[in-house]
Amino acid sequence: MKTMQADKTILQMKYARIVKLFADKLHLGYEDALGFFYSSDTYRLLSGGVADMHCLSDEYLADELVLEWKETVDNV
């Protein structure tokens, strides 16, 4: 498997932007959004460098989190 080459500091900044967008979209507190993000498939794929997901826009990735959130809520 090819691993990502993104700088860890830049990646952490990207995570923060994605979580902020995600929290704003669902009117969640930042801590709740952050907790969900770190347990999400989106984070697992991003941090693993799968398919260069770190190259996708913050908006797109936040939308992916919203979809995951809705799927989780629907399954409860």
PDB file of C-alpha atoms in Angstrom:
ATOM      1  CA  MET A   1       0.000   0.000   0.000  1.00  0.00           C
ATOM      2  CA  LYS A   2       1.296   3.431  -0.909  1.00  0.00           C
ATOM      3  CA  THR A   3       1.532   5.781   2.082  1.00  0.00           C
ATOM      4  CA  MET A   4       0.788   9.462   2.004  1.00  0.00           C
ATOM      5  CA  GLN A   5       3.538  12.019   1.923  1.00  0.00           C
ATOM      6  CA  ALA A   6       1.620  14.971   3.413  1.00  0.00           C
ATOM      7  CA  ASP A   7       3.382  16.870   6.167  1.00  0.00           C
ATOM      8  CA  LYS A   8       1.868  15.938   9.548  1.00  0.00           C
ATOM      9  CA  THR A   9       1.421  19.572  10.617  1.00  0.00           C
ATOM     10  CA  ILE A  10      -0.390  20.434   7.394  1.00  0.00           C
ATOM     11  CA  LEU A  11      -2.561  17.347   7.810  1.00  0.00           C
ATOM     12  CA  GLN A  12      -3.474  18.341  11.387  1.00  0.00           C
ATOM     13  CA  MET A  13      -4.486  21.790  10.126  1.00  0.00           C
ATOM     14  CA  LYS A  14      -6.634  20.135   7.445  1.00  0.00           C
ATOM     15  CA  TYR A  15      -8.303  17.968  10.094  1.00  0.00           C
ATOM     16  CA  ALA A  16      -9.145  21.084  12.124  1.00  0.00           C
ATOM     17  CA  ARG A  17     -10.723  22.791   9.100  1.00  0.00           C
ATOM     18  CA  ILE A  18     -12.749  19.685   8.223  1.00  0.00           C
ATOM     19  CA  VAL A  19     -14.022  19.289  11.789  1.00  0.00           C
ATOM     20  CA  LYS A  20     -14.995  22.975  11.937  1.00  0.00           C
ATOM     21  CA  LEU A  21     -16.974  22.704   8.690  1.00  0.00           C
ATOM     22  CA  PHE A  22     -18.598  19.472   9.877  1.00  0.00           C
ATOM     23  CA  ALA A  23     -19.567  21.020  13.230  1.00  0.00           C
ATOM     24  CA  ASP A  24     -21.024  24.078  11.495  1.00  0.00           C
ATOM     25  CA  LYS A  25     -23.038  21.983   9.036  1.00  0.00           C
ATOM     26  CA  LEU A  26     -24.706  19.971  11.816  1.00  0.00           C
ATOM     27  CA  HIS A  27     -24.678  22.661  14.522  1.00  0.00           C
ATOM     28  CA  LEU A  28     -22.573  20.420  16.754  1.00  0.00           C
ATOM     29  CA  GLY A  29     -20.189  21.459  19.468  1.00  0.00           C
ATOM     30  CA  TYR A  30     -16.569  21.304  18.358  1.00  0.00           C
ATOM     31  CA  GLU A  31     -15.718  18.584  20.904  1.00  0.00           C
ATOM     32  CA  ASP A  32     -18.596  16.380  19.718  1.00  0.00           C
ATOM     33  CA  ALA A  33     -17.606  16.911  16.098  1.00  0.00           C
ATOM     34  CA  LEU A  34     -13.977  16.144  16.894  1.00  0.00           C
ATOM     35  CA  GLY A  35     -14.922  12.962  18.740  1.00  0.00           C
ATOM     36  CA  PHE A  36     -17.000  11.765  15.808  1.00  0.00           C
ATOM     37  CA  PHE A  37     -14.272  12.698  13.329  1.00  0.00           C
ATOM     38  CA  TYR A  38     -11.603  10.632  15.087  1.00  0.00           C
ATOM     39  CA  SER A  39     -13.883   7.573  15.152  1.00  0.00           C
ATOM     40  CA  SER A  40     -15.025   7.970  11.518  1.00  0.00           C
ATOM     41  CA  ASP A  41     -14.162   5.972   8.429  1.00  0.00           C
ATOM     42  CA  THR A  42     -13.265   9.269   6.778  1.00  0.00           C
ATOM     43  CA  TYR A  43     -10.516   9.892   9.368  1.00  0.00           C
ATOM     44  CA  ARG A  44      -9.269   6.312   9.080  1.00  0.00           C
ATOM     45  CA  LEU A  45      -8.935   6.684   5.320  1.00  0.00           C
ATOM     46  CA  LEU A  46      -7.399  10.156   5.526  1.00  0.00           C
ATOM     47  CA  SER A  47      -4.833   9.235   8.152  1.00  0.00           C
ATOM     48  CA  GLY A  48      -3.965   6.036   6.314  1.00  0.00           C
ATOM     49  CA  GLY A  49      -3.245   7.878   3.099  1.00  0.00           C
ATOM     50  CA  VAL A  50      -5.805   5.832   1.194  1.00  0.00           C
ATOM     51  CA  ALA A  51      -6.454   7.069  -2.343  1.00  0.00           C
ATOM     52  CA  ASP A  52      -4.805  10.409  -1.565  1.00  0.00           C
ATOM     53  CA  MET A  53      -7.960  11.517   0.254  1.00  0.00           C
ATOM     54  CA  HIS A  54      -5.942  14.294   1.883  1.00  0.00           C
ATOM     55  CA  CYS A  55      -5.915  15.950  -1.550  1.00  0.00           C
ATOM     56  CA  LEU A  56      -9.723  16.288  -1.592  1.00  0.00           C
ATOM     57  CA  SER A  57     -11.293  19.588  -0.582  1.00  0.00           C
ATOM     58  CA  ASP A  58     -12.166  20.296   3.042  1.00  0.00           C
ATOM     59  CA  GLU A  59     -15.783  20.892   1.998  1.00  0.00           C
ATOM     60  CA  TYR A  60     -16.034  17.523   0.277  1.00  0.00           C
ATOM     61  CA  LEU A  61     -14.562  15.700   3.266  1.00  0.00           C
ATOM     62  CA  ALA A  62     -16.878  17.535   5.673  1.00  0.00           C
ATOM     63  CA  ASP A  63     -19.806  16.435   3.508  1.00  0.00           C
ATOM     64  CA  GLU A  64     -18.532  12.849   3.728  1.00  0.00           C
ATOM     65  CA  LEU A  65     -18.587  13.176   7.516  1.00  0.00           C
ATOM     66  CA  VAL A  66     -22.162  14.461   7.379  1.00  0.00           C
ATOM     67  CA  LEU A  67     -23.141  11.387   5.369  1.00  0.00           C
ATOM     68  CA  GLU A  68     -21.414   9.126   7.899  1.00  0.00           C
ATOM     69  CA  TRP A  69     -23.146  10.967  10.754  1.00  0.00           C
ATOM     70  CA  LYS A  70     -26.569  10.563   9.145  1.00  0.00           C
ATOM     71  CA  GLU A  71     -25.907   6.879   8.508  1.00  0.00           C
ATOM     72  CA  THR A  72     -24.930   6.410  12.152  1.00  0.00           C
ATOM     73  CA  VAL A  73     -28.008   8.270  13.424  1.00  0.00           C
ATOM     74  CA  ASP A  74     -30.276   6.267  11.104  1.00  0.00           C
ATOM     75  CA  ASN A  75     -28.856   2.998  12.447  1.00  0.00           C
ATOM     76  CA  VAL A  76     -29.481   3.832  16.105  1.00  0.00           C
TER      77      VAL A  76
END
